[in-house]
Each structure stands twice: as structure tokens, then as C-alpha cells.
Coordinates of C-alpha atoms in Angstrom, one line a residue:
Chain M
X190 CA 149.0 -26.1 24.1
X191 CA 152.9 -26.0 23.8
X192 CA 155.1 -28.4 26.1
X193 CA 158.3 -28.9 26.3
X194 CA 160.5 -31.9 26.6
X195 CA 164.1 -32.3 27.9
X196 CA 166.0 -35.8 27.5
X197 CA 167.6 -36.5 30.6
X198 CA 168.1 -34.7 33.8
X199 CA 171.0 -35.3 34.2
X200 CA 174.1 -35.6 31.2
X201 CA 178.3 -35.8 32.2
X202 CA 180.6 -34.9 29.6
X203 CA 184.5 -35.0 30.0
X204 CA 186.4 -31.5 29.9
X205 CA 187.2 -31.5 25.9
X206 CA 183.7 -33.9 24.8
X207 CA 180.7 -33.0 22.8
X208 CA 178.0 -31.3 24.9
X209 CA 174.4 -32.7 23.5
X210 CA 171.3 -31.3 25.3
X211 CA 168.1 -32.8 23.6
X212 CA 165.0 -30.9 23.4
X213 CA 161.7 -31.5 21.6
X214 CA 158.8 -29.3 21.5
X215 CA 154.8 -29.8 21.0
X216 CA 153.3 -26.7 19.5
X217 CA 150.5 -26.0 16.9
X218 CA 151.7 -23.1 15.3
X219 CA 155.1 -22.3 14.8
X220 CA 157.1 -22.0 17.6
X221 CA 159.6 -20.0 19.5
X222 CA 163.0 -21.4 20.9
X223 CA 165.1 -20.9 23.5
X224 CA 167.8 -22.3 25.8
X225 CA 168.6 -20.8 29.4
X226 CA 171.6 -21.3 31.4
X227 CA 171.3 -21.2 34.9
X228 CA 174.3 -21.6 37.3
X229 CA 174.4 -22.6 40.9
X230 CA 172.2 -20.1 42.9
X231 CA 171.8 -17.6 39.8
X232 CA 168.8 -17.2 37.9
X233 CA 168.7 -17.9 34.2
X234 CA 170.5 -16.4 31.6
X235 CA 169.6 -16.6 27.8
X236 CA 172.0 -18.6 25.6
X237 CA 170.4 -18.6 22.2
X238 CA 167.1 -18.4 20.8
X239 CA 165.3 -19.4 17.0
X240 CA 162.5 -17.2 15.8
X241 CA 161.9 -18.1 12.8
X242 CA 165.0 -16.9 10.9
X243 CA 168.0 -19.1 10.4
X244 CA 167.8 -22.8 11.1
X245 CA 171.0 -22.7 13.1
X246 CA 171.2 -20.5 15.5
X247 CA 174.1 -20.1 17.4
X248 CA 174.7 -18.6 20.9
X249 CA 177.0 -17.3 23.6
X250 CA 179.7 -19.4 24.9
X251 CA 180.2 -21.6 21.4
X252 CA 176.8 -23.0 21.6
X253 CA 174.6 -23.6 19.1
X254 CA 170.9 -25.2 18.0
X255 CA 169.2 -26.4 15.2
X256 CA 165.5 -26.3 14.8
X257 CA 164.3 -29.5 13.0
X258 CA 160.5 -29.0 12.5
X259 CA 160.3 -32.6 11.1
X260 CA 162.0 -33.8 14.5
X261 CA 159.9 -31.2 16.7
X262 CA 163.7 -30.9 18.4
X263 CA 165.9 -28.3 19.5
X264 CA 168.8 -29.5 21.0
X265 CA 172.2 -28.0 22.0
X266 CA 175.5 -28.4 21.2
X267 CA 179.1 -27.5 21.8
X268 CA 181.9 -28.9 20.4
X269 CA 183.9 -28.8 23.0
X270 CA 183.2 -29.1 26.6
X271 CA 184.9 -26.3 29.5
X272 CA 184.6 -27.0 33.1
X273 CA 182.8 -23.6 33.4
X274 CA 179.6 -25.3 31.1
X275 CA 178.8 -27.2 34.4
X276 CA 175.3 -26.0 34.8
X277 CA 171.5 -26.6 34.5
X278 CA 170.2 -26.1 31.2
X279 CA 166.4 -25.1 30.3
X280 CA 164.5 -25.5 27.1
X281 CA 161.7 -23.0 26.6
X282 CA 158.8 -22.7 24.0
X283 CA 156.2 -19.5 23.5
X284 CA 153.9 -18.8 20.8
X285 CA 155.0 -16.8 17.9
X286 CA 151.7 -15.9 17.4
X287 CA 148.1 -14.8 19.3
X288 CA 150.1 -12.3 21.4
X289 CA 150.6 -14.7 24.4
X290 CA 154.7 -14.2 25.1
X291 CA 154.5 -16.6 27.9
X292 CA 157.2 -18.9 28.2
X293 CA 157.0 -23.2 28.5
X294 CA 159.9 -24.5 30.2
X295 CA 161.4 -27.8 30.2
X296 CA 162.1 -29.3 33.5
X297 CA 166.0 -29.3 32.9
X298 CA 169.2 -31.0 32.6
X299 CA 172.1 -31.3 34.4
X300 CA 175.6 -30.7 33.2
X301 CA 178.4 -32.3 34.8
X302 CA 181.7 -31.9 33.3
X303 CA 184.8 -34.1 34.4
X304 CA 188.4 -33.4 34.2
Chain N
X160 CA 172.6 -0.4 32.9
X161 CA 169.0 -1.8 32.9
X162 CA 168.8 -4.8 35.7
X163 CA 166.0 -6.5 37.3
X164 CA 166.5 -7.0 41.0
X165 CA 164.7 -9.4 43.5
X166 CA 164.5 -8.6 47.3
X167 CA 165.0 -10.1 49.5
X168 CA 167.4 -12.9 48.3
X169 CA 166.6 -14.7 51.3
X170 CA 163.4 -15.2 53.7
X171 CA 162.4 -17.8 56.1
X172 CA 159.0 -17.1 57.5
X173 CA 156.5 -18.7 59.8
X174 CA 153.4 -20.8 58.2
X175 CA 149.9 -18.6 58.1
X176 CA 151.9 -15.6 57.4
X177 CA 151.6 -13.0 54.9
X178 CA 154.9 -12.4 53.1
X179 CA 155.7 -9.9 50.1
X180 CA 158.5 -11.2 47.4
X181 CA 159.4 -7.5 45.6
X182 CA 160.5 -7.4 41.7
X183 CA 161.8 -4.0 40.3
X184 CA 163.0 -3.8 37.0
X185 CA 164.8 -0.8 34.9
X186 CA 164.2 -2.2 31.2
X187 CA 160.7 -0.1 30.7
X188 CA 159.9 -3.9 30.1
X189 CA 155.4 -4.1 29.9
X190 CA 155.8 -8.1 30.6
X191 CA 157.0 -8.9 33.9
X192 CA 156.6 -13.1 35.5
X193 CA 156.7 -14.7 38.3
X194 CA 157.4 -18.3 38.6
X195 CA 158.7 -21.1 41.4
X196 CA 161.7 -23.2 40.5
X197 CA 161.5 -26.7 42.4
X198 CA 163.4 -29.9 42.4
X199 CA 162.0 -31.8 39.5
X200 CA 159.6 -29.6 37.9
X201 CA 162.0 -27.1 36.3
X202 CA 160.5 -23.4 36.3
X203 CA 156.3 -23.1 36.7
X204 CA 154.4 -19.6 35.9
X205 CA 152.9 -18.2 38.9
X206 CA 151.5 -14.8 37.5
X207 CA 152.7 -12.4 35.0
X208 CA 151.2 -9.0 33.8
X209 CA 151.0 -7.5 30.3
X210 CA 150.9 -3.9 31.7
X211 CA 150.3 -1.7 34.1
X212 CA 146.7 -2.3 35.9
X213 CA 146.8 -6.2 34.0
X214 CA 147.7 -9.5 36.2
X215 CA 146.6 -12.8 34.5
X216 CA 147.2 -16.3 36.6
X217 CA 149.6 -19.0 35.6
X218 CA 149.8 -22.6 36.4
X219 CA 150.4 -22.6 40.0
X220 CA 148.0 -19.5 41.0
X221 CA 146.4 -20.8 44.1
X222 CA 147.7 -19.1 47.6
X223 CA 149.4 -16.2 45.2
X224 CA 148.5 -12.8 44.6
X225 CA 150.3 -9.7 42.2
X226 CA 149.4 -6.2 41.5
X227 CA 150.7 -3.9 39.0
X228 CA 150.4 -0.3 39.4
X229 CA 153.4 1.3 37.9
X230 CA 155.5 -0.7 34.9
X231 CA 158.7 -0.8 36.9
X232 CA 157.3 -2.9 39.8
X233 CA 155.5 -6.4 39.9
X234 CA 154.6 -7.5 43.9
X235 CA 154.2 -11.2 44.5
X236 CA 152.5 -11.5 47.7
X237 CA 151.6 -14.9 49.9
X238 CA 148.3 -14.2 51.6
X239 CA 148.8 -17.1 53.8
X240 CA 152.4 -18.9 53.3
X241 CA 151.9 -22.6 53.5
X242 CA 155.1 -25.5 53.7
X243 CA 154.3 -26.0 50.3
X244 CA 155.3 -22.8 48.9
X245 CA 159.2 -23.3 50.4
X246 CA 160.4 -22.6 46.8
X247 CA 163.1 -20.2 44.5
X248 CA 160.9 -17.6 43.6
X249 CA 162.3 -15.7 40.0
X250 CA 161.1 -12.5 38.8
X251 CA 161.1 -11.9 34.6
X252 CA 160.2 -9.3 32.6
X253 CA 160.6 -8.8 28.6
X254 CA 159.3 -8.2 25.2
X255 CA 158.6 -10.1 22.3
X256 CA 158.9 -13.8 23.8
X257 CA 162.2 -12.9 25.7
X258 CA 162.6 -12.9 28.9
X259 CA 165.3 -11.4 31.3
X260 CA 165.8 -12.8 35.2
X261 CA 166.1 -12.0 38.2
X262 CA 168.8 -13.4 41.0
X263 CA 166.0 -15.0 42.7
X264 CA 164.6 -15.2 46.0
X265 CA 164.6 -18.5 48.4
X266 CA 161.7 -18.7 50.9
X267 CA 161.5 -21.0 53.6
X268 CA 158.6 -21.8 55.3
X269 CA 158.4 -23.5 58.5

């Protein structure tokens, strides 16, 4: 079965830092990726997602993620952090194959972001 | 524009009683989820459906219910609501392993 892990719960970048979000994955057949965004009191918003394509993926809001299949990771990144990153970030794994499209989240992490 | 909206976005009910969480989306979407969102477990799958007449249980079935009788709609209904279900409830639906949300519902149950 797939699972999902997500390094820290909570990460605190200053305004201008790198964002790094980790990620890593369990799944026995290639996976689907997926980050969500969800701010306060919103539900989740999709910021990027690897299917099999391109390595690099990149995503809305000048994030990006590489899939690393010898790492089992996915993590984000943004160059530069904005106040308006401060959010709760989700990792999510399905299947690519067998038909299920059920999704595996992560438990989250927390994105502070400091003037 | 296609949405998916939850209602209502608020609800504080009394333990034992029955309570209805409606989903409605406009995307023509055949997968539709249901999942809880609490405080150090990230987002859990309650139920989803593959279709119209299809409901299939997720991790944290027990004290849950759906039904699916058009594609548009997805019912989640507490047959009994227990303190333990106080949650954010979020409503998905998609195609081909995405998934779209809804704003979310937050029951309270005392």
C-alpha cells in the first residue's frame, strides 16, 4: 500500500528564504505526486503534480518539485519565500495504475513565514 | 464556472443525532470523496464513489454513511453523531488521480 511521509509539521522561513517542504513516498508501482495548499479555513488547492512526465515539475505560485525515485522523495521548493506562502502544505500519493484514484495524504506541514 | 460547494459551512449538533453534510459539484466529475481533516492526522478518506449507484468505504468508515444517486451529488450522512466525529469535513471530486475541494464544513458535536 502507498504512504506518505512529510518531514516536519511545522517549517519557518524568513520573507526572501528558501522554502523546502520534504516529502517521501512508499509505493509499489509507480506513483502519482502531488502537493496541496491549504490556507486558513479554506480547503485545499492543488499546486503541482508529477505523472510520470518530466522529473521537474513546476507549479503555481513559483513552486516547484522533483521526483527522485532513487530517494522515494518529492519535496517542494521556492526560491524565494512571500508572506502570502504562510500556509499548510499536503503531500499526496495515488496509484498510477489498477484504476484506484484514491488519494494518500501526508499529515502536513506548517509554513510560517517571518518578516 | 464548474465549483464544488459544501453546505452547510458550519453545524453544531447535539450527540445521538442524525446529521446530513451535503456535497454538490458542477464538473460532471464520476469520483467524488469525503474525508475528515483533524489536528495531527492531516486529511483521512471517509467514503468516495466511482459513480452513480457505487460508494466504497475509506479508512475511517465506521458511524458514516453516503449514497450516490445522481453524479452531481454525494450525501455524507452521521447516523448517530458521536464527540468523536467533531471534525472539518471536505468534499472532492475528480478524474484521473486529481482531485478538486470543497470549502469545507466544521461540525461540532456536543
Amino acid at each position: 500500500a502507498q504512504s506518505v511521509t512529510q518531514l516536519g509539521s511545522h517549517v519557518s522561513v524568513s520573507e526572501g528564504a528558501l522554502v523546502l517542504l520534504r516529502c517521501n513516498y512508499s509505493s509499489s508501482v509507480p506513483p502519482y505526486l502531488f502537493w496541496y495548499v491549504q490556507y486558513p479555513n479554506q480547503g485545499l488547492q492543488l499546486l503541482l503534480k508529477y505523472t510520470s512526465a518530466a522529473t521537474l515539475v513546476k507549479g503555481i505560485n513559483g513552486f516547484e518539485a522533483e521526483f527522485k525515485k532513487s530517494e522515494t522523495s518529492f519535496h517542494l521548493t521556492k526560491p524565494s519565500a512571500h508572506m502570502s506562502d504562510a500556509a499548510e502544505y499536503f503531500c499526496a500519493v495515488s496509484l498510477s495504475q489498477g484504476g484506484s484514484e484514491k488519494l494518500v495524504f501526508g499529515k502536513g506541514t506548517k509554513l510560517t513565514v517571518n518578516p | 464556472d464548474a465549483e464544488i460547494t459544501q453546505s452547510p459551512r458550519h453545524k453544531i449538533t447535539e450527540t445521538g443525532r442524525q446529521v446530513t453534510l451535503a456535497c454538490h459539484q458542477t464538473w460532471n466529475h464520476n469520483n467524488m470523496f469525503w474525508y475528515r481533516q483533524d489536528l495531527g492526522h492531516g486529511l483521512r478518506l471517509i467514503h468516495y464513489s466511482y459513480g452513480v449507484q457505487d460508494t466504497n468505504k475509506g479508512e475511517v468508515s465506521d458511524g458514516y454513511s453516503v449514497s450516490r444517486s445522481n453524479t452531481e451529488d454525494l450525501p455524507l450522512t452521521l447516523e448517530s453523531a458521536a464527540s468523536s466525529q467533531t471534525s472539518v469535513y471536505f468534499c472532492a471530486s475528480g478524474r484521473y488521480n486529481e482531485q478538486f475541494f470543497g470549502p469545507g464544513t466544521r461540525l461540532t458535536v456536543l
